[in-house]
Amino acid sequence: QRRGLPMVLVDEPYVFHASGGERSLLDLFEGRLQLVVYHFMWLWEDGKPLERGCPSCSAFADELARGHLQHLHARSTTLALISRAPLEKIEPFRERMGWTVPWYSSFGGSFNFDYGVSLDESVKPIEYNYRTPAEHERAGSAFNFGEKQPYDLHGLSCFLRDGERVYHTYSSYARGTE
C-alpha cells in the first residue's frame, strides 16, 4: 500500500549541519537511491536545547545505531537521524552513546516543521500523525498539544532519489514508526 502512495517532489533547499559541514537533502542519500530519516526528538527546556535526546528515541536509536547498516546499504538505502537541536548538542551525546549512524542537525531550518515532527503554532498550524489536535481529541488519541512550543515529536520519513531530484514517499508517526 505504501508503494501505491503518490511521491511528492521535494523542492525546498533544506540545509543540514554535520561535523564535516553543511549538507543538502540529496547529500544525505550518500549516493544511494533511498533515504530513511528517523526524526529523533531532542529535549528542550524553556526554549533551550538540553544536553540529551529523548530517552525513548535513544532506546530506539540504540538498537539500530550500532547495527549492521550494510543490509540497508545493499538495498541502496541510507538511514540517518535528524534532530532540530544544534549540532554542538548532538555530537557530544552521539559520541557518549557510541553511535556511528549518520546524524544531522536541522537547527534553524524548517525541515522538522515541514515533516510534522516539530510543532509550533507560530510557524504553522499543529498537525501530528496527519491529524489536528481536534481530530486527535475526537479519535481519543489526544496528545498534550498544550506543552510549551516549539516542541518535538518522533517520526520516520522516507525519500527516493531520481537523479538530482528527491521525492518524499511517505512518513509515519507515533506507533507507526516502530
Short mmCIF file of N, CA and C in Angstrom, two decimals:
data_model
loop_
_atom_site.label_atom_id
_atom_site.label_comp_id
_atom_site.label_asym_id
_atom_site.label_seq_id
_atom_site.Cartn_x
_atom_site.Cartn_y
_atom_site.Cartn_z
N GLN A 1 0.82 -1.19 0.00
CA GLN A 1 0.00 0.00 0.00
C GLN A 1 0.87 1.27 0.00
N ARG A 2 2.00 1.21 0.74
CA ARG A 2 2.88 2.36 0.78
C ARG A 2 3.44 2.66 -0.61
N ARG A 3 3.74 1.61 -1.37
CA ARG A 3 4.28 1.81 -2.71
C ARG A 3 3.26 2.47 -3.63
N GLY A 4 1.99 2.36 -3.29
CA GLY A 4 0.95 2.97 -4.09
C GLY A 4 0.71 4.43 -3.79
N LEU A 5 1.31 4.94 -2.73
CA LEU A 5 1.14 6.35 -2.38
C LEU A 5 1.85 7.24 -3.39
N PRO A 6 1.32 8.43 -3.63
CA PRO A 6 2.00 9.32 -4.58
C PRO A 6 3.30 9.85 -3.99
N MET A 7 4.30 9.98 -4.84
CA MET A 7 5.56 10.61 -4.43
C MET A 7 5.41 12.11 -4.62
N VAL A 8 6.02 12.88 -3.73
CA VAL A 8 5.93 14.33 -3.79
C VAL A 8 7.34 14.89 -3.96
N LEU A 9 7.54 15.66 -5.02
CA LEU A 9 8.84 16.28 -5.28
C LEU A 9 9.20 17.23 -4.14
N VAL A 10 10.41 17.11 -3.62
CA VAL A 10 10.90 18.00 -2.56
C VAL A 10 11.70 19.08 -3.26
N ASP A 11 11.16 20.30 -3.28
CA ASP A 11 11.88 21.38 -3.95
C ASP A 11 12.44 22.42 -2.98
N GLU A 12 12.23 22.20 -1.68
CA GLU A 12 12.79 23.09 -0.66
C GLU A 12 14.28 22.80 -0.52
N PRO A 13 15.13 23.82 -0.57
CA PRO A 13 16.59 23.59 -0.44
C PRO A 13 17.02 23.46 1.03
N TYR A 14 16.65 22.35 1.66
CA TYR A 14 16.97 22.15 3.07
C TYR A 14 18.48 22.11 3.28
N VAL A 15 18.92 22.64 4.42
CA VAL A 15 20.32 22.61 4.80
C VAL A 15 20.43 21.89 6.14
N PHE A 16 21.33 20.92 6.19
CA PHE A 16 21.57 20.14 7.40
C PHE A 16 23.01 20.37 7.84
N HIS A 17 23.22 20.32 9.13
CA HIS A 17 24.55 20.56 9.69
C HIS A 17 25.14 19.23 10.12
N ALA A 18 26.38 19.00 9.74
CA ALA A 18 27.11 17.78 10.09
C ALA A 18 28.51 18.17 10.52
N SER A 19 29.22 17.23 11.14
CA SER A 19 30.56 17.55 11.62
C SER A 19 31.49 17.97 10.49
N GLY A 20 31.23 17.54 9.27
CA GLY A 20 32.06 17.91 8.13
C GLY A 20 31.56 19.12 7.36
N GLY A 21 30.52 19.78 7.86
CA GLY A 21 29.99 20.96 7.17
C GLY A 21 28.52 20.78 6.80
N GLU A 22 28.03 21.69 5.99
CA GLU A 22 26.61 21.67 5.60
C GLU A 22 26.36 20.63 4.52
N ARG A 23 25.14 20.08 4.57
CA ARG A 23 24.71 19.08 3.59
C ARG A 23 23.31 19.43 3.09
N SER A 24 23.04 19.03 1.86
CA SER A 24 21.68 19.15 1.30
C SER A 24 20.96 17.84 1.55
N LEU A 25 19.66 17.83 1.31
CA LEU A 25 18.90 16.58 1.45
C LEU A 25 19.46 15.52 0.50
N LEU A 26 19.81 15.92 -0.72
CA LEU A 26 20.39 14.98 -1.68
C LEU A 26 21.69 14.39 -1.15
N ASP A 27 22.50 15.19 -0.48
CA ASP A 27 23.76 14.69 0.09
C ASP A 27 23.54 13.58 1.10
N LEU A 28 22.43 13.63 1.84
CA LEU A 28 22.17 12.65 2.89
C LEU A 28 21.98 11.24 2.34
N PHE A 29 21.67 11.12 1.06
CA PHE A 29 21.50 9.81 0.43
C PHE A 29 22.82 9.05 0.32
N GLU A 30 23.93 9.76 0.39
CA GLU A 30 25.26 9.15 0.26
C GLU A 30 25.38 8.34 -1.02
N GLY A 31 24.77 8.84 -2.10
CA GLY A 31 24.85 8.20 -3.40
C GLY A 31 23.85 7.06 -3.62
N ARG A 32 23.07 6.73 -2.60
CA ARG A 32 22.11 5.64 -2.73
C ARG A 32 20.77 6.16 -3.25
N LEU A 33 19.85 5.25 -3.55
CA LEU A 33 18.56 5.63 -4.14
C LEU A 33 17.50 6.00 -3.10
N GLN A 34 17.60 5.44 -1.89
CA GLN A 34 16.58 5.67 -0.88
C GLN A 34 17.21 6.23 0.39
N LEU A 35 16.42 7.03 1.08
CA LEU A 35 16.84 7.60 2.35
C LEU A 35 15.71 7.42 3.35
N VAL A 36 16.04 6.84 4.50
CA VAL A 36 15.09 6.70 5.60
C VAL A 36 15.58 7.61 6.71
N VAL A 37 14.75 8.55 7.11
CA VAL A 37 15.10 9.51 8.16
C VAL A 37 14.30 9.19 9.41
N TYR A 38 15.01 8.98 10.51
CA TYR A 38 14.34 8.88 11.80
C TYR A 38 14.41 10.27 12.43
N HIS A 39 13.26 10.87 12.65
CA HIS A 39 13.17 12.19 13.29
C HIS A 39 13.34 11.97 14.79
N PHE A 40 14.54 12.23 15.27
CA PHE A 40 14.93 11.97 16.65
C PHE A 40 14.56 13.18 17.50
N MET A 41 13.67 12.97 18.48
CA MET A 41 13.25 14.07 19.37
C MET A 41 14.41 14.52 20.24
N TRP A 42 14.56 15.83 20.35
CA TRP A 42 15.54 16.38 21.27
C TRP A 42 14.79 16.98 22.44
N LEU A 43 15.40 16.96 23.60
CA LEU A 43 14.75 17.53 24.78
C LEU A 43 15.10 19.02 24.90
N TRP A 44 14.07 19.81 25.19
CA TRP A 44 14.21 21.26 25.30
C TRP A 44 13.62 21.69 26.64
N GLU A 45 14.12 22.78 27.16
CA GLU A 45 13.55 23.36 28.38
C GLU A 45 13.63 24.87 28.26
N ASP A 46 12.49 25.53 28.41
CA ASP A 46 12.43 26.99 28.30
C ASP A 46 13.04 27.49 26.99
N GLY A 47 12.76 26.77 25.91
CA GLY A 47 13.24 27.18 24.59
C GLY A 47 14.70 26.91 24.32
N LYS A 48 15.37 26.20 25.22
CA LYS A 48 16.79 25.91 25.04
C LYS A 48 17.01 24.40 24.98
N PRO A 49 17.88 23.97 24.04
CA PRO A 49 18.13 22.53 23.95
C PRO A 49 18.94 22.03 25.13
N LEU A 50 18.53 20.88 25.65
CA LEU A 50 19.27 20.26 26.73
C LEU A 50 20.46 19.49 26.16
N GLU A 51 21.16 18.77 27.01
CA GLU A 51 22.36 18.05 26.60
C GLU A 51 22.07 16.62 26.13
N ARG A 52 20.79 16.27 26.02
CA ARG A 52 20.45 14.89 25.66
C ARG A 52 19.17 14.83 24.84
N GLY A 53 19.05 13.72 24.15
CA GLY A 53 17.86 13.46 23.38
C GLY A 53 16.82 12.71 24.19
N CYS A 54 15.70 12.50 23.59
CA CYS A 54 14.57 11.78 24.20
C CYS A 54 15.00 10.36 24.59
N PRO A 55 14.66 9.91 25.81
CA PRO A 55 15.02 8.55 26.23
C PRO A 55 14.41 7.46 25.33
N SER A 56 13.18 7.63 24.91
CA SER A 56 12.55 6.62 24.04
C SER A 56 13.21 6.60 22.66
N CYS A 57 13.48 7.77 22.11
CA CYS A 57 14.18 7.83 20.81
C CYS A 57 15.58 7.25 20.95
N SER A 58 16.20 7.49 22.11
CA SER A 58 17.54 6.96 22.35
C SER A 58 17.52 5.44 22.38
N ALA A 59 16.51 4.86 23.02
CA ALA A 59 16.40 3.40 23.07
C ALA A 59 16.20 2.84 21.66
N PHE A 60 15.35 3.48 20.89
CA PHE A 60 15.11 3.05 19.50
C PHE A 60 16.39 3.16 18.69
N ALA A 61 17.05 4.31 18.78
CA ALA A 61 18.28 4.54 18.02
C ALA A 61 19.39 3.61 18.46
N ASP A 62 19.43 3.28 19.74
CA ASP A 62 20.48 2.40 20.25
C ASP A 62 20.40 1.02 19.61
N GLU A 63 19.19 0.59 19.30
CA GLU A 63 19.01 -0.71 18.66
C GLU A 63 19.54 -0.74 17.24
N LEU A 64 19.50 0.38 16.55
CA LEU A 64 19.94 0.36 15.16
C LEU A 64 21.24 1.11 14.91
N ALA A 65 21.63 2.00 15.78
CA ALA A 65 22.81 2.81 15.53
C ALA A 65 24.09 2.00 15.61
N ARG A 66 24.06 0.89 16.31
CA ARG A 66 25.24 0.01 16.38
C ARG A 66 25.05 -1.21 15.48
N GLY A 67 23.96 -1.20 14.73
CA GLY A 67 23.59 -2.35 13.92
C GLY A 67 24.39 -2.47 12.64
N HIS A 68 23.94 -3.37 11.84
CA HIS A 68 24.62 -3.67 10.58
C HIS A 68 23.89 -2.97 9.44
N LEU A 69 24.29 -1.75 9.19
CA LEU A 69 23.62 -0.96 8.15
C LEU A 69 23.93 -1.46 6.75
N GLN A 70 24.90 -2.39 6.63
CA GLN A 70 25.23 -2.89 5.30
C GLN A 70 24.05 -3.60 4.64
N HIS A 71 23.12 -4.13 5.45
CA HIS A 71 21.93 -4.76 4.88
C HIS A 71 21.06 -3.72 4.17
N LEU A 72 20.94 -2.54 4.77
CA LEU A 72 20.23 -1.45 4.10
C LEU A 72 21.02 -0.95 2.91
N HIS A 73 22.32 -0.77 3.10
CA HIS A 73 23.17 -0.25 2.02
C HIS A 73 23.13 -1.17 0.80
N ALA A 74 23.06 -2.48 1.02
CA ALA A 74 22.98 -3.44 -0.09
C ALA A 74 21.70 -3.26 -0.89
N ARG A 75 20.72 -2.63 -0.28
CA ARG A 75 19.44 -2.35 -0.95
C ARG A 75 19.35 -0.88 -1.35
N SER A 76 20.51 -0.25 -1.47
CA SER A 76 20.63 1.15 -1.90
C SER A 76 19.83 2.10 -1.01
N THR A 77 19.88 1.83 0.30
CA THR A 77 19.14 2.63 1.27
C THR A 77 20.08 3.16 2.34
N THR A 78 19.95 4.43 2.65
CA THR A 78 20.71 5.07 3.71
C THR A 78 19.77 5.40 4.86
N LEU A 79 20.23 5.17 6.07
CA LEU A 79 19.48 5.54 7.27
C LEU A 79 20.20 6.71 7.92
N ALA A 80 19.44 7.72 8.33
CA ALA A 80 20.02 8.87 9.02
C ALA A 80 19.07 9.33 10.11
N LEU A 81 19.65 9.87 11.17
CA LEU A 81 18.88 10.52 12.22
C LEU A 81 18.94 12.01 11.97
N ILE A 82 17.84 12.71 12.22
CA ILE A 82 17.81 14.16 12.11
C ILE A 82 17.10 14.71 13.33
N SER A 83 17.72 15.72 13.95
CA SER A 83 17.14 16.40 15.11
C SER A 83 17.17 17.90 14.87
N ARG A 84 16.24 18.59 15.52
CA ARG A 84 16.18 20.05 15.44
C ARG A 84 17.22 20.71 16.34
N ALA A 85 17.89 19.96 17.17
CA ALA A 85 18.89 20.50 18.09
C ALA A 85 20.12 20.99 17.32
N PRO A 86 20.85 21.94 17.89
CA PRO A 86 22.11 22.37 17.27
C PRO A 86 23.12 21.22 17.27
N LEU A 87 23.97 21.20 16.27
CA LEU A 87 24.96 20.14 16.13
C LEU A 87 25.87 20.04 17.35
N GLU A 88 26.18 21.19 17.97
CA GLU A 88 27.06 21.16 19.15
C GLU A 88 26.42 20.49 20.35
N LYS A 89 25.12 20.23 20.32
CA LYS A 89 24.44 19.44 21.35
C LYS A 89 24.39 17.96 20.94
N ILE A 90 24.17 17.72 19.66
CA ILE A 90 24.03 16.35 19.15
C ILE A 90 25.35 15.58 19.24
N GLU A 91 26.43 16.19 18.76
CA GLU A 91 27.71 15.47 18.64
C GLU A 91 28.22 14.89 19.96
N PRO A 92 28.25 15.65 21.08
CA PRO A 92 28.72 15.04 22.33
C PRO A 92 27.82 13.90 22.81
N PHE A 93 26.51 14.05 22.61
CA PHE A 93 25.57 12.99 23.00
C PHE A 93 25.80 11.74 22.16
N ARG A 94 25.95 11.93 20.86
CA ARG A 94 26.20 10.81 19.94
C ARG A 94 27.49 10.08 20.32
N GLU A 95 28.52 10.84 20.62
CA GLU A 95 29.80 10.26 21.00
C GLU A 95 29.68 9.47 22.31
N ARG A 96 28.98 10.06 23.27
CA ARG A 96 28.79 9.38 24.56
C ARG A 96 28.03 8.06 24.38
N MET A 97 27.08 8.05 23.45
CA MET A 97 26.28 6.85 23.21
C MET A 97 27.03 5.82 22.35
N GLY A 98 28.10 6.24 21.69
CA GLY A 98 28.88 5.32 20.85
C GLY A 98 28.24 5.01 19.52
N TRP A 99 27.40 5.91 19.03
CA TRP A 99 26.69 5.68 17.77
C TRP A 99 27.51 6.16 16.59
N THR A 100 27.43 5.41 15.50
CA THR A 100 28.13 5.81 14.28
C THR A 100 27.17 6.12 13.14
N VAL A 101 25.90 5.87 13.35
CA VAL A 101 24.90 6.15 12.31
C VAL A 101 24.93 7.65 11.98
N PRO A 102 24.77 8.03 10.71
CA PRO A 102 24.76 9.46 10.37
C PRO A 102 23.65 10.19 11.12
N TRP A 103 24.00 11.35 11.70
CA TRP A 103 23.04 12.14 12.47
C TRP A 103 23.27 13.60 12.12
N TYR A 104 22.22 14.25 11.70
CA TYR A 104 22.31 15.63 11.23
C TYR A 104 21.43 16.55 12.05
N SER A 105 21.81 17.80 12.07
CA SER A 105 21.02 18.84 12.72
C SER A 105 20.25 19.61 11.66
N SER A 106 18.98 19.83 11.93
CA SER A 106 18.17 20.68 11.04
C SER A 106 17.91 22.03 11.71
N PHE A 107 18.70 22.32 12.75
CA PHE A 107 18.51 23.54 13.54
C PHE A 107 18.52 24.79 12.66
N GLY A 108 17.55 25.66 12.88
CA GLY A 108 17.46 26.90 12.13
C GLY A 108 16.69 26.79 10.82
N GLY A 109 16.29 25.58 10.45
CA GLY A 109 15.56 25.39 9.21
C GLY A 109 14.14 24.90 9.47
N SER A 110 13.42 24.67 8.40
CA SER A 110 12.01 24.29 8.51
C SER A 110 11.76 22.79 8.33
N PHE A 111 12.79 22.00 8.11
CA PHE A 111 12.61 20.58 7.79
C PHE A 111 11.71 19.87 8.80
N ASN A 112 12.02 19.96 10.08
CA ASN A 112 11.23 19.24 11.09
C ASN A 112 9.79 19.75 11.16
N PHE A 113 9.59 21.03 10.94
CA PHE A 113 8.24 21.58 10.93
C PHE A 113 7.50 21.10 9.68
N ASP A 114 8.19 21.10 8.53
CA ASP A 114 7.56 20.68 7.28
C ASP A 114 7.15 19.21 7.30
N TYR A 115 7.91 18.39 8.02
CA TYR A 115 7.59 16.96 8.07
C TYR A 115 6.85 16.56 9.34
N GLY A 116 6.29 17.55 10.03
CA GLY A 116 5.32 17.30 11.09
C GLY A 116 5.85 16.73 12.38
N VAL A 117 7.13 16.96 12.70
CA VAL A 117 7.66 16.44 13.96
C VAL A 117 8.08 17.53 14.93
N SER A 118 8.19 18.76 14.47
CA SER A 118 8.38 19.91 15.35
C SER A 118 7.12 20.74 15.25
N LEU A 119 6.55 21.04 16.40
CA LEU A 119 5.24 21.69 16.43
C LEU A 119 5.33 23.04 17.10
N ASP A 120 4.81 24.04 16.40
CA ASP A 120 4.78 25.41 16.90
C ASP A 120 3.71 26.16 16.13
N GLU A 121 2.65 26.56 16.84
CA GLU A 121 1.54 27.26 16.19
C GLU A 121 1.99 28.56 15.53
N SER A 122 3.10 29.16 16.00
CA SER A 122 3.57 30.40 15.38
C SER A 122 4.26 30.14 14.05
N VAL A 123 4.61 28.88 13.76
CA VAL A 123 5.25 28.52 12.50
C VAL A 123 4.22 28.02 11.50
N LYS A 124 3.37 27.10 11.94
CA LYS A 124 2.31 26.56 11.09
C LYS A 124 1.28 25.87 11.98
N PRO A 125 0.07 25.68 11.50
CA PRO A 125 -0.94 25.01 12.31
C PRO A 125 -0.46 23.63 12.74
N ILE A 126 -0.76 23.26 13.97
CA ILE A 126 -0.29 21.99 14.50
C ILE A 126 -1.05 20.83 13.89
N GLU A 127 -0.26 19.86 13.45
CA GLU A 127 -0.79 18.61 12.94
C GLU A 127 0.27 17.54 13.23
N TYR A 128 -0.15 16.43 13.83
CA TYR A 128 0.76 15.33 14.08
C TYR A 128 0.07 14.04 13.70
N ASN A 129 0.80 13.20 12.99
CA ASN A 129 0.26 11.93 12.53
C ASN A 129 -0.99 12.16 11.67
N TYR A 130 -0.91 13.19 10.85
CA TYR A 130 -1.94 13.54 9.88
C TYR A 130 -3.26 13.98 10.50
N ARG A 131 -3.22 14.40 11.77
CA ARG A 131 -4.43 14.88 12.43
C ARG A 131 -4.15 16.17 13.18
N THR A 132 -5.16 17.02 13.23
CA THR A 132 -5.09 18.23 14.04
C THR A 132 -5.34 17.84 15.50
N PRO A 133 -5.06 18.74 16.46
CA PRO A 133 -5.39 18.42 17.86
C PRO A 133 -6.87 18.06 18.05
N ALA A 134 -7.77 18.78 17.36
CA ALA A 134 -9.20 18.48 17.50
C ALA A 134 -9.53 17.08 16.96
N GLU A 135 -8.91 16.70 15.85
CA GLU A 135 -9.15 15.36 15.30
C GLU A 135 -8.59 14.28 16.23
N HIS A 136 -7.45 14.55 16.85
CA HIS A 136 -6.91 13.60 17.83
C HIS A 136 -7.87 13.44 19.01
N GLU A 137 -8.41 14.56 19.47
CA GLU A 137 -9.33 14.51 20.61
C GLU A 137 -10.57 13.69 20.26
N ARG A 138 -11.15 13.94 19.08
CA ARG A 138 -12.34 13.18 18.66
C ARG A 138 -12.03 11.70 18.51
N ALA A 139 -10.80 11.36 18.09
CA ALA A 139 -10.42 9.96 17.89
C ALA A 139 -9.97 9.29 19.18
N GLY A 140 -9.84 10.07 20.25
CA GLY A 140 -9.39 9.51 21.52
C GLY A 140 -7.88 9.29 21.57
N SER A 141 -7.16 9.96 20.69
CA SER A 141 -5.70 9.81 20.66
C SER A 141 -5.01 11.13 20.97
N ALA A 142 -5.64 11.92 21.81
CA ALA A 142 -5.15 13.27 22.07
C ALA A 142 -3.75 13.26 22.68
N PHE A 143 -2.88 14.08 22.10
CA PHE A 143 -1.55 14.33 22.64
C PHE A 143 -1.65 15.58 23.49
N ASN A 144 -0.64 15.84 24.27
CA ASN A 144 -0.62 17.06 25.07
C ASN A 144 -0.13 18.22 24.21
N PHE A 145 -1.01 18.75 23.39
CA PHE A 145 -0.65 19.84 22.49
C PHE A 145 -0.55 21.17 23.22
N GLY A 146 -0.79 21.18 24.52
CA GLY A 146 -0.70 22.41 25.29
C GLY A 146 0.70 22.65 25.85
N GLU A 147 1.65 21.77 25.54
CA GLU A 147 3.02 21.94 26.03
C GLU A 147 3.60 23.24 25.50
N LYS A 148 4.69 23.67 26.14
CA LYS A 148 5.39 24.86 25.65
C LYS A 148 5.87 24.59 24.23
N GLN A 149 5.68 25.54 23.38
CA GLN A 149 6.08 25.39 21.98
C GLN A 149 7.30 26.24 21.70
N PRO A 150 8.14 25.87 20.75
CA PRO A 150 8.02 24.65 19.94
C PRO A 150 8.44 23.42 20.73
N TYR A 151 7.95 22.28 20.29
CA TYR A 151 8.39 21.02 20.86
C TYR A 151 8.42 19.99 19.75
N ASP A 152 9.17 18.94 20.03
CA ASP A 152 9.43 17.93 19.02
C ASP A 152 8.77 16.61 19.38
N LEU A 153 8.40 15.87 18.37
CA LEU A 153 7.92 14.50 18.49
C LEU A 153 8.72 13.66 17.51
N HIS A 154 8.51 12.34 17.51
CA HIS A 154 9.29 11.49 16.63
C HIS A 154 8.48 11.09 15.39
N GLY A 155 9.21 10.59 14.42
CA GLY A 155 8.59 10.11 13.20
C GLY A 155 9.63 9.47 12.31
N LEU A 156 9.16 8.96 11.19
CA LEU A 156 10.02 8.31 10.21
C LEU A 156 9.58 8.79 8.84
N SER A 157 10.51 9.31 8.07
CA SER A 157 10.18 9.78 6.71
C SER A 157 11.08 9.09 5.70
N CYS A 158 10.50 8.75 4.56
CA CYS A 158 11.23 8.05 3.51
C CYS A 158 11.26 8.90 2.25
N PHE A 159 12.41 8.85 1.59
CA PHE A 159 12.64 9.65 0.39
C PHE A 159 13.25 8.76 -0.68
N LEU A 160 13.00 9.11 -1.94
CA LEU A 160 13.53 8.40 -3.09
C LEU A 160 14.23 9.41 -3.98
N ARG A 161 15.38 9.03 -4.49
CA ARG A 161 16.15 9.91 -5.37
C ARG A 161 16.02 9.42 -6.79
N ASP A 162 15.78 10.36 -7.70
CA ASP A 162 15.77 10.08 -9.14
C ASP A 162 16.74 11.08 -9.75
N GLY A 163 17.97 10.66 -9.94
CA GLY A 163 19.00 11.60 -10.40
C GLY A 163 19.24 12.66 -9.34
N GLU A 164 19.04 13.91 -9.71
CA GLU A 164 19.22 15.03 -8.78
C GLU A 164 17.93 15.42 -8.07
N ARG A 165 16.82 14.78 -8.44
CA ARG A 165 15.53 15.09 -7.81
C ARG A 165 15.27 14.17 -6.63
N VAL A 166 14.66 14.73 -5.60
CA VAL A 166 14.33 13.97 -4.39
C VAL A 166 12.82 14.00 -4.22
N TYR A 167 12.25 12.84 -3.91
CA TYR A 167 10.81 12.72 -3.68
C TYR A 167 10.57 12.20 -2.26
N HIS A 168 9.58 12.77 -1.62
CA HIS A 168 9.11 12.25 -0.33
C HIS A 168 8.10 11.17 -0.68
N THR A 169 8.31 9.96 -0.16
CA THR A 169 7.40 8.86 -0.49
C THR A 169 6.37 8.62 0.60
N TYR A 170 6.75 8.71 1.87
CA TYR A 170 5.78 8.63 2.96
C TYR A 170 6.45 8.94 4.28
N SER A 171 5.62 9.22 5.27
CA SER A 171 6.08 9.40 6.64
C SER A 171 5.11 8.67 7.56
N SER A 172 5.63 8.22 8.68
CA SER A 172 4.77 7.63 9.70
C SER A 172 5.19 8.18 11.05
N TYR A 173 4.24 8.17 11.97
CA TYR A 173 4.45 8.82 13.26
C TYR A 173 3.89 7.96 14.37
N ALA A 174 4.18 8.36 15.59
CA ALA A 174 3.66 7.69 16.78
C ALA A 174 3.98 6.20 16.71
N ARG A 175 3.00 5.35 16.93
CA ARG A 175 3.25 3.91 16.94
C ARG A 175 3.60 3.36 15.58
N GLY A 176 3.30 4.08 14.52
CA GLY A 176 3.62 3.62 13.17
C GLY A 176 5.09 3.61 12.85
N THR A 177 5.90 4.24 13.70
CA THR A 177 7.33 4.33 13.43
C THR A 177 8.08 3.08 13.84
N GLU A 178 7.62 2.41 14.83
CA GLU A 178 8.43 1.32 15.39
C GLU A 178 7.89 -0.04 15.08
#
